[in-house]
PDB file of C-alpha atoms in Angstrom:
ATOM      1  CA  VAL K   8     210.089  69.375 -37.269  1.00  0.00           C
ATOM      2  CA  GLU K   9     207.876  70.975 -39.568  1.00  0.00           C
ATOM      3  CA  MET K  10     205.533  68.290 -40.024  1.00  0.00           C
ATOM      4  CA  THR K  11     203.095  70.218 -43.171  1.00  0.00           C
ATOM      5  CA  GLU K  12     203.524  73.818 -44.448  1.00  0.00           C
ATOM      6  CA  GLY K  13     200.533  75.941 -44.177  1.00  0.00           C
ATOM      7  CA  ASP K  14     199.538  79.336 -43.433  1.00  0.00           C
ATOM      8  CA  ASP K  15     195.552  79.192 -42.375  1.00  0.00           C
ATOM      9  CA  LEU K  16     197.217  78.104 -38.927  1.00  0.00           C
ATOM     10  CA  THR K  17     199.640  76.747 -36.858  1.00  0.00           C
ATOM     11  CA  ILE K  18     199.051  73.295 -35.428  1.00  0.00           C
ATOM     12  CA  ILE K  19     201.860  72.144 -32.775  1.00  0.00           C
ATOM     13  CA  THR K  20     201.748  68.615 -30.994  1.00  0.00           C
ATOM     14  CA  CYS K  21     203.856  66.186 -29.250  1.00  0.00           C
ATOM     15  CA  GLY K  22     203.449  62.649 -28.490  1.00  0.00           C
ATOM     16  CA  ILE K  23     200.652  60.355 -29.580  1.00  0.00           C
ATOM     17  CA  THR K  24     198.679  63.490 -30.654  1.00  0.00           C
ATOM     18  CA  THR K  25     200.606  64.279 -33.435  1.00  0.00           C
ATOM     19  CA  ALA K  26     199.119  61.569 -35.361  1.00  0.00           C
ATOM     20  CA  LEU K  27     195.906  63.176 -35.079  1.00  0.00           C
ATOM     21  CA  ALA K  28     196.934  66.351 -35.765  1.00  0.00           C
ATOM     22  CA  MET K  29     198.068  65.122 -39.454  1.00  0.00           C
ATOM     23  CA  ASP K  30     194.904  64.019 -39.665  1.00  0.00           C
ATOM     24  CA  ALA K  31     193.037  67.049 -38.644  1.00  0.00           C
ATOM     25  CA  ALA K  32     195.007  68.899 -40.840  1.00  0.00           C
ATOM     26  CA  ARG K  33     194.540  66.361 -43.674  1.00  0.00           C
ATOM     27  CA  GLU K  34     191.163  66.955 -43.106  1.00  0.00           C
ATOM     28  CA  LEU K  35     191.424  70.909 -43.177  1.00  0.00           C
ATOM     29  CA  GLU K  36     193.340  70.705 -46.625  1.00  0.00           C
ATOM     30  CA  ARG K  37     190.148  69.084 -47.874  1.00  0.00           C
ATOM     31  CA  GLY K  38     188.023  72.088 -46.551  1.00  0.00           C
ATOM     32  CA  GLY K  39     190.449  74.371 -48.124  1.00  0.00           C
ATOM     33  CA  LEU K  40     191.757  75.535 -45.017  1.00  0.00           C
ATOM     34  CA  HIS K  41     195.887  74.937 -44.530  1.00  0.00           C
ATOM     35  CA  ALA K  42     197.508  73.763 -41.620  1.00  0.00           C
ATOM     36  CA  ARG K  43     200.928  73.933 -40.372  1.00  0.00           C
ATOM     37  CA  VAL K  44     201.579  71.118 -38.124  1.00  0.00           C
ATOM     38  CA  ILE K  45     204.722  71.170 -35.852  1.00  0.00           C
ATOM     39  CA  ASN K  46     205.984  67.733 -34.131  1.00  0.00           C
ATOM     40  CA  MET K  47     207.274  69.910 -30.587  1.00  0.00           C
ATOM     41  CA  SER K  48     209.518  65.891 -29.454  1.00  0.00           C
ATOM     42  CA  THR K  49     211.070  67.762 -27.149  1.00  0.00           C
ATOM     43  CA  ILE K  50     209.703  70.590 -24.755  1.00  0.00           C
ATOM     44  CA  LYS K  51     212.975  70.774 -23.347  1.00  0.00           C
ATOM     45  CA  PRO K  52     215.087  72.035 -25.625  1.00  0.00           C
ATOM     46  CA  LEU K  53     211.827  74.389 -26.766  1.00  0.00           C
ATOM     47  CA  ASP K  54     212.649  75.126 -30.881  1.00  0.00           C
ATOM     48  CA  LYS K  55     211.519  78.894 -30.010  1.00  0.00           C
ATOM     49  CA  ASN K  56     212.447  80.101 -33.507  1.00  0.00           C
ATOM     50  CA  ALA K  57     209.958  77.389 -34.283  1.00  0.00           C
ATOM     51  CA  ILE K  58     207.002  78.264 -32.750  1.00  0.00           C
ATOM     52  CA  ILE K  59     207.881  82.445 -33.512  1.00  0.00           C
ATOM     53  CA  LYS K  60     208.683  81.708 -37.051  1.00  0.00           C
ATOM     54  CA  ALA K  61     205.025  79.814 -37.628  1.00  0.00           C
ATOM     55  CA  ALA K  62     202.651  82.325 -35.090  1.00  0.00           C
ATOM     56  CA  GLU K  63     204.422  85.721 -37.583  1.00  0.00           C
ATOM     57  CA  THR K  64     203.432  83.563 -40.811  1.00  0.00           C
ATOM     58  CA  THR K  65     199.848  81.630 -39.517  1.00  0.00           C
ATOM     59  CA  GLY K  66     198.711  83.840 -36.532  1.00  0.00           C
ATOM     60  CA  ALA K  67     196.958  81.302 -34.721  1.00  0.00           C
ATOM     61  CA  VAL K  68     198.702  78.342 -32.443  1.00  0.00           C
ATOM     62  CA  LEU K  69     196.580  76.056 -31.531  1.00  0.00           C
ATOM     63  CA  THR K  70     198.342  73.442 -28.817  1.00  0.00           C
ATOM     64  CA  VAL K  71     197.103  69.969 -28.785  1.00  0.00           C
ATOM     65  CA  GLU K  72     198.202  67.201 -26.154  1.00  0.00           C
ATOM     66  CA  ASN K  73     198.144  63.969 -24.353  1.00  0.00           C
ATOM     67  CA  HIS K  74     198.632  66.222 -21.442  1.00  0.00           C
ATOM     68  CA  ASN K  75     198.067  68.496 -17.942  1.00  0.00           C
ATOM     69  CA  ILE K  76     196.999  72.135 -20.074  1.00  0.00           C
ATOM     70  CA  MET K  77     199.214  73.662 -17.194  1.00  0.00           C
ATOM     71  CA  GLY K  78     202.349  73.836 -17.059  1.00  0.00           C
ATOM     72  CA  GLY K  79     203.129  71.556 -20.716  1.00  0.00           C
ATOM     73  CA  LEU K  80     203.242  72.379 -24.459  1.00  0.00           C
ATOM     74  CA  GLY K  81     200.704  74.711 -24.350  1.00  0.00           C
ATOM     75  CA  SER K  82     202.366  77.321 -22.202  1.00  0.00           C
ATOM     76  CA  ALA K  83     205.623  76.911 -22.887  1.00  0.00           C
ATOM     77  CA  ALA K  84     204.561  77.548 -26.620  1.00  0.00           C
ATOM     78  CA  ALA K  85     202.434  80.859 -24.115  1.00  0.00           C
ATOM     79  CA  GLU K  86     205.727  82.109 -22.508  1.00  0.00           C
ATOM     80  CA  THR K  87     207.375  82.535 -25.631  1.00  0.00           C
ATOM     81  CA  LEU K  88     205.085  83.792 -28.103  1.00  0.00           C
ATOM     82  CA  LEU K  89     204.442  86.917 -24.881  1.00  0.00           C
ATOM     83  CA  GLU K  90     208.305  86.598 -24.201  1.00  0.00           C
ATOM     84  CA  ALA K  91     208.907  86.979 -27.712  1.00  0.00           C
ATOM     85  CA  ASP K  92     205.946  89.991 -28.072  1.00  0.00           C
ATOM     86  CA  VAL K  93     204.737  87.925 -30.602  1.00  0.00           C
ATOM     87  CA  HIS K  94     200.359  87.897 -30.325  1.00  0.00           C
ATOM     88  CA  PRO K  95     198.465  85.273 -32.080  1.00  0.00           C
ATOM     89  CA  LEU K  96     195.177  84.032 -32.044  1.00  0.00           C
ATOM     90  CA  PHE K  97     196.057  81.159 -29.260  1.00  0.00           C
ATOM     91  CA  ARG K  98     194.471  77.884 -27.731  1.00  0.00           C
ATOM     92  CA  ARG K  99     195.521  74.729 -25.593  1.00  0.00           C
ATOM     93  CA  MET K 100     194.284  71.868 -26.468  1.00  0.00           C
ATOM     94  CA  GLY K 101     194.779  69.709 -23.644  1.00  0.00           C
ATOM     95  CA  ILE K 102     193.709  67.809 -20.346  1.00  0.00           C
ATOM     96  CA  GLY K 103     192.047  69.958 -18.192  1.00  0.00           C
ATOM     97  CA  ASP K 104     192.043  70.299 -14.562  1.00  0.00           C
ATOM     98  CA  ARG K 105     190.708  67.491 -12.903  1.00  0.00           C
ATOM     99  CA  PHE K 106     192.003  64.542 -12.320  1.00  0.00           C
ATOM    100  CA  GLY K 107     192.271  61.170 -13.845  1.00  0.00           C
ATOM    101  CA  GLU K 108     190.565  58.170 -14.741  1.00  0.00           C
ATOM    102  CA  THR K 109     191.396  55.329 -16.434  1.00  0.00           C
ATOM    103  CA  ALA K 110     189.876  54.026 -19.660  1.00  0.00           C
ATOM    104  CA  THR K 111     190.268  53.139 -23.264  1.00  0.00           C
ATOM    105  CA  LEU K 112     192.667  55.805 -25.383  1.00  0.00           C
ATOM    106  CA  ASP K 113     189.713  56.173 -27.720  1.00  0.00           C
ATOM    107  CA  TRP K 114     187.546  57.122 -24.514  1.00  0.00           C
ATOM    108  CA  LEU K 115     189.923  59.247 -23.352  1.00  0.00           C
ATOM    109  CA  LEU K 116     190.607  61.284 -26.415  1.00  0.00           C
ATOM    110  CA  GLU K 117     186.814  61.746 -26.859  1.00  0.00           C
ATOM    111  CA  ASP K 118     185.858  63.165 -23.509  1.00  0.00           C
ATOM    112  CA  HIS K 119     188.746  64.740 -23.150  1.00  0.00           C
ATOM    113  CA  GLY K 120     188.325  66.391 -26.502  1.00  0.00           C
ATOM    114  CA  LEU K 121     191.121  66.330 -27.883  1.00  0.00           C
ATOM    115  CA  SER K 122     189.894  63.635 -31.308  1.00  0.00           C
ATOM    116  CA  THR K 123     190.424  64.125 -34.880  1.00  0.00           C
ATOM    117  CA  PRO K 124     187.198  65.723 -34.864  1.00  0.00           C
ATOM    118  CA  HIS K 125     187.512  68.288 -32.153  1.00  0.00           C
ATOM    119  CA  ILE K 126     190.805  69.255 -33.836  1.00  0.00           C
ATOM    120  CA  VAL K 127     189.380  70.105 -36.846  1.00  0.00           C
ATOM    121  CA  LYS K 128     186.600  72.232 -34.940  1.00  0.00           C
ATOM    122  CA  ALA K 129     188.977  73.888 -33.167  1.00  0.00           C
ATOM    123  CA  SER K 130     190.995  74.527 -35.980  1.00  0.00           C
ATOM    124  CA  GLU K 131     187.810  76.002 -37.883  1.00  0.00           C
ATOM    125  CA  GLU K 132     186.628  78.319 -35.326  1.00  0.00           C
ATOM    126  CA  MET K 133     190.620  79.676 -34.674  1.00  0.00           C
ATOM    127  CA  VAL K 134     190.592  80.833 -39.140  1.00  0.00           C
ATOM    128  CA  ALA K 135     187.064  81.567 -38.704  1.00  0.00           C
ATOM    129  CA  LYS K 136     188.177  84.545 -36.000  1.00  0.00           C
ATOM    130  CA  LYS K 137     190.994  85.047 -38.024  1.00  0.00           C
ATOM    131  CA  ARG K 138     189.132  86.030 -40.981  1.00  0.00           C
ATOM    132  CA  GLY K 139     186.726  87.993 -38.725  1.00  0.00           C
ATOM    133  CA  LYS K 140     183.094  85.766 -39.405  1.00  0.00           C
ATOM    134  CA  ALA K 141     180.964  85.300 -36.930  1.00  0.00           C
ATOM    135  CA  VAL K 142     182.130  81.911 -35.097  1.00  0.00           C
TER     136      VAL K 142
END
């Protein structure tokens, strides 16, 4: 489900990170960047057409998920784009390959780099790279 329109980059997200991505999109908008946010509510079935269309339109895809980056939404999006021969700038944000921890949600989001400021920073870096500017 496309939550916002934008042509600078696409943020594909699911679950609890959707609200964070929406907050990031609003912050990016205030800075003049227009992020398309897609809430990918299911990974199986995966809306491959939405991923491909968004990547072709924006040229930059950032996936954000409260899940291990291996075998999750980011991997599914990457596989979809590779198989479709579509090659945007691409970055996955999620839980790295490490042991799980127990803490408050806010602490975990910050520790894993999934908070709104982290999403904003990654988005800005991707758009700058896409535009050929130094990061």
